């Protein structure tokens, strides 16, 4: 069989169609832009589909004494409409089984169910992502996620009040959602070298916050028509995203005819403007006289979880992410509920307005992710940057809790600052750090580790993310001060877990101010550079 057949290469149908229409192929640099865009859309959809549960918490478990004030920033107070004679659709009644005295605990258990399955599924998904076709794997995960997110919302229309139903839908959705992060980080790592990886991934990682914002706005926009729509619309959104991935995502450069030397990822600086330039720079384009040795999304071998854990730096960053993601996801799942239950400027905001207002936390997160990536590139010190941001998150959360209730403007400003410092290290570790470790020099050039390493780090972080919302469900009954103390303690622990790597980075900078080698990496002793990039 011909090695350059489109069927064997698994070229996405959308790219084949564009090639046939244009009569020629895109350049390498154009493909990179397409990959950035498609993976950005993909993970925006993932996060958008996770947001509805935080928006509807105050509807499922309402407090009739709160949430009935006006919000001058976001318009009228949210007022429920009667729909189809459903008596359960009233803001002062809630939705069984979440409207009892243990309502917040049940909501916390729902979050735990989703995140526990998500974190456990991550380890399996990472290995599968390094074994299977990433494009098909990601497509399946997105469409499956959309189905079960929508089925959770169908509980409203089917008038289901069985806790086990909602628990089961969240658990299955969590398993499908686990396919996302290892896959998209692996794809980006395959297409981009290390030279400016922190900045590129910091900008690209804005999809997390964009997804949270779009998910909040989508859910809030249809909340008047029944809380079930808050899940159905984002579920359809991620399913459509899965179709886009199927048609346009090329997981490996080799899948569409670009050949890169073994043991090296394509360098950011080695861009090409056209096919002729690609050939001159060593990139062989599909359709030329030479064929490309297939090392793309079918023939590479994967490494095991234990082998991936032995890569220097994987364990410290994974443990750090356990606590930093706990903090980030507590805000993701509970911030709208907190805003609707907390007096701000002498009044309580509505449920719908709280959802809109919470998006500003993610606006700060976008800035934080880009800033953390840029600083880590400039300093060539991922651990120091992550630890620095996490340490500043502690006073940021303290100030937000203490002074955020003074006025709407104070709440917005302090919320955005908290989002900047909380999401900065979270974004850096789950993107640039994971990609750097997944291409560690100790790996064979023909082995896959990007998805596996990403799964280990983000999977461990997701375990922490599962505990955060669960603990918040219990602690919030004792007062929000207890919740914020828990979050600040976790941020401190996350900072301390990187202390050894920070010391090694600082020592290397002070003792050896010489250009670093691309063979050195995370977790090296003080006599060696802790992290290096290909420049």
CSV table of C-alpha atoms in Angstrom, one decimal, residues 234-522:
chain,number,residue,atom,x,y,z
A,234,UNK,CA,-23.9,24.1,26.1
A,235,UNK,CA,-24.3,20.4,25.3
A,236,UNK,CA,-25.2,21.2,21.8
A,237,UNK,CA,-22.3,23.7,21.7
A,238,UNK,CA,-19.7,21.1,22.5
A,239,UNK,CA,-21.2,18.5,20.1
A,240,UNK,CA,-20.9,21.1,17.2
A,241,UNK,CA,-17.3,21.7,18.4
A,242,UNK,CA,-16.7,17.9,18.0
A,243,UNK,CA,-17.8,18.0,14.4
A,244,UNK,CA,-15.4,20.9,13.7
A,245,UNK,CA,-12.5,18.8,15.3
A,246,UNK,CA,-13.4,15.8,13.1
A,247,UNK,CA,-13.2,17.9,9.9
A,248,UNK,CA,-10.3,20.1,10.6
A,249,UNK,CA,-7.9,18.8,13.3
A,250,UNK,CA,-4.6,17.3,12.1
A,251,UNK,CA,-3.1,15.9,15.3
A,252,UNK,CA,0.4,15.5,13.9
A,253,UNK,CA,2.3,17.5,11.2
A,254,UNK,CA,3.1,14.1,9.6
A,255,UNK,CA,-0.6,13.4,9.2
A,256,UNK,CA,-0.8,16.0,6.5
A,257,UNK,CA,2.5,15.5,4.8
A,258,UNK,CA,5.1,17.5,6.9
A,259,UNK,CA,8.1,15.5,8.0
A,260,UNK,CA,10.1,16.5,11.1
A,261,UNK,CA,13.4,14.9,12.2
A,262,UNK,CA,13.1,12.2,14.9
A,263,UNK,CA,13.8,13.4,18.4
A,264,UNK,CA,12.7,17.0,17.7
A,265,UNK,CA,9.5,18.9,17.7
A,266,UNK,CA,9.0,21.6,15.0
A,267,UNK,CA,10.6,24.8,16.1
A,268,UNK,CA,8.5,27.9,16.5
A,269,UNK,CA,11.0,30.0,14.7
A,270,UNK,CA,11.2,27.6,11.7
A,271,UNK,CA,8.1,28.8,10.0
A,272,UNK,CA,7.5,28.5,6.3
A,273,UNK,CA,5.5,30.8,4.0
A,274,UNK,CA,4.9,28.3,1.2
A,275,UNK,CA,5.5,24.8,0.0
A,276,UNK,CA,8.9,25.6,-1.6
A,277,UNK,CA,10.1,27.1,1.6
A,278,UNK,CA,9.0,24.0,3.5
A,279,UNK,CA,11.0,21.8,1.3
A,280,UNK,CA,14.1,24.0,1.6
A,281,UNK,CA,13.8,23.9,5.3
A,282,UNK,CA,13.5,20.1,5.4
A,283,UNK,CA,9.7,19.8,5.5
A,284,UNK,CA,8.5,17.5,2.8
A,285,UNK,CA,5.0,18.3,1.5
A,286,UNK,CA,2.3,15.8,0.6
A,287,UNK,CA,2.2,15.3,-3.1
A,288,UNK,CA,5.9,15.9,-3.9
A,289,UNK,CA,8.2,13.2,-5.3
A,290,UNK,CA,9.5,12.1,-2.0
A,291,UNK,CA,7.2,10.3,0.5
A,292,UNK,CA,7.0,11.0,4.2
A,293,UNK,CA,7.9,8.3,6.7
A,294,UNK,CA,4.8,7.8,8.8
A,295,UNK,CA,5.4,8.7,12.4
A,296,UNK,CA,2.1,10.4,13.0
A,297,UNK,CA,-1.1,9.6,14.9
A,298,UNK,CA,-1.1,5.8,14.3
A,299,UNK,CA,2.4,4.4,14.4
A,300,UNK,CA,4.1,6.0,17.4
A,301,UNK,CA,4.4,4.0,20.6
A,302,UNK,CA,3.2,5.3,24.0
A,303,UNK,CA,4.9,5.1,27.4
A,304,UNK,CA,3.4,3.8,30.6
A,305,UNK,CA,2.2,5.9,33.5
A,306,UNK,CA,5.0,4.8,35.8
A,307,UNK,CA,7.6,5.6,33.2
A,308,UNK,CA,6.1,9.0,32.7
A,309,UNK,CA,6.1,9.7,36.5
A,310,UNK,CA,9.9,9.2,36.5
A,311,UNK,CA,10.4,12.2,34.2
A,312,UNK,CA,12.0,14.8,36.5
A,313,UNK,CA,9.5,17.5,37.6
A,314,UNK,CA,6.3,15.6,36.8
A,315,UNK,CA,5.5,14.7,40.4
A,316,UNK,CA,6.2,18.1,42.0
A,317,UNK,CA,4.2,20.0,39.4
A,318,UNK,CA,1.4,17.4,39.6
A,319,UNK,CA,1.1,17.8,43.4
A,320,UNK,CA,1.2,21.6,43.1
A,321,UNK,CA,-1.6,21.5,40.6
A,322,UNK,CA,-3.6,19.4,43.0
A,323,UNK,CA,-3.9,22.4,45.3
A,324,UNK,CA,-3.9,25.2,42.8
A,325,UNK,CA,-6.7,23.6,40.7
A,326,UNK,CA,-8.6,23.0,43.9
A,327,UNK,CA,-8.7,26.7,44.4
A,328,UNK,CA,-9.4,27.5,40.7
A,329,UNK,CA,-12.3,25.0,40.4
A,330,UNK,CA,-13.9,26.1,43.7
A,331,UNK,CA,-14.3,29.5,42.1
A,332,UNK,CA,-15.4,28.0,38.8
A,333,UNK,CA,-18.2,26.0,40.5
A,334,UNK,CA,-19.2,28.2,43.4
A,335,UNK,CA,-18.5,31.8,42.6
A,336,UNK,CA,-22.0,32.5,41.1
A,337,UNK,CA,-23.6,31.0,44.1
A,338,UNK,CA,-21.4,33.0,46.4
A,339,UNK,CA,-22.2,36.2,44.6
A,340,UNK,CA,-26.0,35.6,44.8
A,341,UNK,CA,-25.7,34.8,48.6
A,342,UNK,CA,-23.5,37.7,49.6
A,343,UNK,CA,-24.5,41.3,50.1
A,344,UNK,CA,-22.7,43.6,47.8
A,345,UNK,CA,-23.0,47.3,48.2
A,346,UNK,CA,-26.0,46.8,50.5
A,347,UNK,CA,-28.0,44.5,48.2
A,348,UNK,CA,-28.1,41.0,46.8
A,349,UNK,CA,-27.6,40.4,43.1
A,350,UNK,CA,-30.0,38.1,41.2
A,351,UNK,CA,-29.1,34.6,40.1
A,352,UNK,CA,-28.8,35.6,36.5
A,353,UNK,CA,-26.7,38.7,37.3
A,354,UNK,CA,-24.5,36.6,39.6
A,355,UNK,CA,-23.7,34.4,36.6
A,356,UNK,CA,-22.9,37.3,34.4
A,357,UNK,CA,-20.8,39.0,37.1
A,358,UNK,CA,-18.8,35.8,37.8
A,359,UNK,CA,-17.4,36.0,34.2
A,360,UNK,CA,-15.1,38.9,35.2
A,361,UNK,CA,-13.1,36.4,37.3
A,362,UNK,CA,-12.2,34.7,34.1
A,363,UNK,CA,-11.4,37.9,32.4
A,364,UNK,CA,-8.7,38.3,35.0
A,365,UNK,CA,-7.7,34.7,34.4
A,366,UNK,CA,-7.1,35.4,30.7
A,367,UNK,CA,-4.6,38.2,31.6
A,368,UNK,CA,-3.0,36.0,34.3
A,369,UNK,CA,-2.4,33.0,31.9
A,370,UNK,CA,-0.8,35.2,29.3
A,371,UNK,CA,1.3,37.1,31.8
A,372,UNK,CA,2.5,33.9,33.5
A,373,UNK,CA,3.5,32.4,30.2
A,374,UNK,CA,5.4,35.6,29.1
A,375,UNK,CA,7.2,35.9,32.4
A,376,UNK,CA,8.2,32.3,32.5
A,377,UNK,CA,9.6,32.6,29.0
A,378,UNK,CA,11.6,35.7,29.8
A,379,UNK,CA,13.0,34.3,33.1
A,380,UNK,CA,13.3,30.7,31.7
A,381,UNK,CA,11.9,29.7,35.1
A,382,UNK,CA,8.5,27.9,35.0
A,383,UNK,CA,8.5,26.9,38.7
A,384,UNK,CA,9.5,30.3,40.0
A,385,UNK,CA,6.8,32.0,38.0
A,386,UNK,CA,4.1,29.5,39.1
A,387,UNK,CA,5.1,29.8,42.8
A,388,UNK,CA,5.2,33.6,42.6
A,389,UNK,CA,1.7,33.9,41.2
A,390,UNK,CA,0.3,31.3,43.7
A,391,UNK,CA,1.8,33.2,46.6
A,392,UNK,CA,0.2,36.5,45.4
A,393,UNK,CA,-3.1,34.7,45.2
A,394,UNK,CA,-3.3,34.4,49.0
A,395,UNK,CA,-3.5,38.1,49.7
A,396,UNK,CA,-5.7,38.6,46.6
A,397,UNK,CA,-8.3,36.2,48.0
A,398,UNK,CA,-8.1,37.7,51.5
A,399,UNK,CA,-8.7,41.2,50.1
A,400,UNK,CA,-11.6,39.9,47.9
A,401,UNK,CA,-13.4,38.3,50.9
A,402,UNK,CA,-12.8,41.3,53.2
A,403,UNK,CA,-13.5,44.2,50.9
A,404,UNK,CA,-15.4,42.7,47.9
A,405,UNK,CA,-18.7,43.5,49.6
A,406,UNK,CA,-18.1,47.2,49.8
A,407,UNK,CA,-19.4,48.0,46.4
A,408,UNK,CA,-19.9,46.5,42.9
A,409,UNK,CA,-16.8,48.3,41.6
A,410,UNK,CA,-14.7,47.0,44.5
A,411,UNK,CA,-16.0,43.5,44.0
A,412,UNK,CA,-15.2,43.6,40.2
A,413,UNK,CA,-11.7,44.9,40.7
A,414,UNK,CA,-10.8,42.5,43.4
A,415,UNK,CA,-12.4,39.6,41.7
A,416,UNK,CA,-10.4,40.2,38.5
A,417,UNK,CA,-7.1,40.5,40.5
A,418,UNK,CA,-7.9,37.2,42.3
A,419,UNK,CA,-8.6,35.6,38.9
A,420,UNK,CA,-5.3,36.8,37.5
A,421,UNK,CA,-3.2,35.2,40.3
A,422,UNK,CA,-5.3,32.1,40.7
A,423,UNK,CA,-5.6,31.1,37.0
A,424,UNK,CA,-2.0,32.2,36.1
A,425,UNK,CA,-0.1,29.3,37.6
A,426,UNK,CA,-3.0,26.9,36.8
A,427,UNK,CA,-2.7,27.8,33.1
A,428,UNK,CA,1.1,27.7,33.1
A,429,UNK,CA,1.3,24.2,34.7
A,430,UNK,CA,-1.4,22.6,32.6
A,431,UNK,CA,0.0,24.0,29.3
A,432,UNK,CA,3.7,25.0,28.9
A,433,UNK,CA,5.0,22.9,31.8
A,434,UNK,CA,3.1,19.8,30.7
A,435,UNK,CA,4.2,20.2,27.1
A,436,UNK,CA,7.9,20.7,28.2
A,437,UNK,CA,7.9,17.6,30.3
A,438,UNK,CA,6.1,15.6,27.6
A,439,UNK,CA,9.0,16.3,25.3
A,440,UNK,CA,11.7,15.6,27.8
A,441,UNK,CA,15.1,14.6,26.4
A,442,UNK,CA,14.9,11.2,28.3
A,443,UNK,CA,12.2,10.0,25.9
A,444,UNK,CA,12.8,8.3,22.7
A,445,UNK,CA,12.0,10.4,19.6
A,446,UNK,CA,9.4,7.9,18.4
A,447,UNK,CA,7.6,7.5,21.7
A,448,UNK,CA,4.5,9.5,22.8
A,449,UNK,CA,4.4,11.1,26.2
A,450,UNK,CA,2.7,14.4,25.7
A,451,UNK,CA,-0.9,13.2,26.4
A,452,UNK,CA,0.3,10.8,29.2
A,453,UNK,CA,2.3,13.4,31.0
A,454,UNK,CA,-0.5,16.0,30.6
A,455,UNK,CA,-2.9,13.4,32.0
A,456,UNK,CA,-0.8,12.7,35.0
A,457,UNK,CA,-0.4,16.3,35.9
A,458,UNK,CA,-3.9,17.5,35.1
A,459,UNK,CA,-5.4,14.3,36.4
A,460,UNK,CA,-3.8,14.8,39.8
A,461,UNK,CA,-4.9,18.4,39.7
A,462,UNK,CA,-8.4,17.3,38.9
A,463,UNK,CA,-8.5,15.1,42.1
A,464,UNK,CA,-7.9,18.4,44.0
A,465,UNK,CA,-10.5,20.1,41.9
A,466,UNK,CA,-13.0,17.4,43.0
A,467,UNK,CA,-12.3,18.0,46.7
A,468,UNK,CA,-12.6,21.8,46.5
A,469,UNK,CA,-16.2,22.1,45.5
A,470,UNK,CA,-17.2,19.2,47.8
A,471,UNK,CA,-15.5,20.9,50.8
A,472,UNK,CA,-17.1,24.2,49.8
A,473,UNK,CA,-20.5,22.5,49.9
A,474,UNK,CA,-20.0,21.6,53.5
A,475,UNK,CA,-18.0,24.6,54.7
A,476,UNK,CA,-20.4,27.2,53.2
A,477,UNK,CA,-23.0,26.1,55.7
A,478,UNK,CA,-20.7,27.3,58.5
A,479,UNK,CA,-19.9,30.6,56.7
A,480,UNK,CA,-17.9,31.8,53.7
A,481,UNK,CA,-15.0,32.8,55.9
A,482,UNK,CA,-14.2,29.1,56.4
A,483,UNK,CA,-14.3,28.5,52.7
A,484,UNK,CA,-11.8,31.3,52.0
A,485,UNK,CA,-9.5,30.1,54.8
A,486,UNK,CA,-9.4,26.7,53.2
A,487,UNK,CA,-8.6,28.2,49.8
A,488,UNK,CA,-5.8,30.3,51.2
A,489,UNK,CA,-4.2,27.3,53.0
A,490,UNK,CA,-4.3,25.3,49.7
A,491,UNK,CA,-2.7,28.2,47.8
A,492,UNK,CA,0.1,28.2,50.4
A,493,UNK,CA,0.7,24.5,50.1
A,494,UNK,CA,0.8,24.7,46.3
A,495,UNK,CA,3.5,27.4,46.7
A,496,UNK,CA,5.6,25.4,49.1
A,497,UNK,CA,5.5,22.3,46.9
A,498,UNK,CA,7.5,24.1,44.3
A,499,UNK,CA,10.0,25.4,46.7
A,500,UNK,CA,12.7,22.9,45.8
A,501,UNK,CA,12.4,23.6,42.1
A,502,UNK,CA,12.3,27.3,42.7
A,503,UNK,CA,15.6,27.1,44.7
A,504,UNK,CA,17.2,25.1,42.0
A,505,UNK,CA,16.1,27.6,39.3
A,506,UNK,CA,17.4,30.6,41.3
A,507,UNK,CA,20.7,28.8,42.1
A,508,UNK,CA,21.2,28.0,38.5
A,509,UNK,CA,20.6,31.6,37.5
A,510,UNK,CA,23.0,32.9,40.1
A,511,UNK,CA,25.8,30.4,39.7
A,512,UNK,CA,25.7,29.6,36.0
A,513,UNK,CA,24.8,32.6,33.9
A,514,UNK,CA,25.5,30.8,30.7
A,515,UNK,CA,23.2,29.7,27.8
A,516,UNK,CA,21.3,26.6,28.8
A,517,UNK,CA,21.2,23.3,26.8
A,518,UNK,CA,18.0,21.9,25.3
A,519,UNK,CA,18.9,18.6,27.0
A,520,UNK,CA,18.4,19.9,30.5
A,521,UNK,CA,15.0,20.2,32.1
A,522,UNK,CA,12.8,20.3,35.1
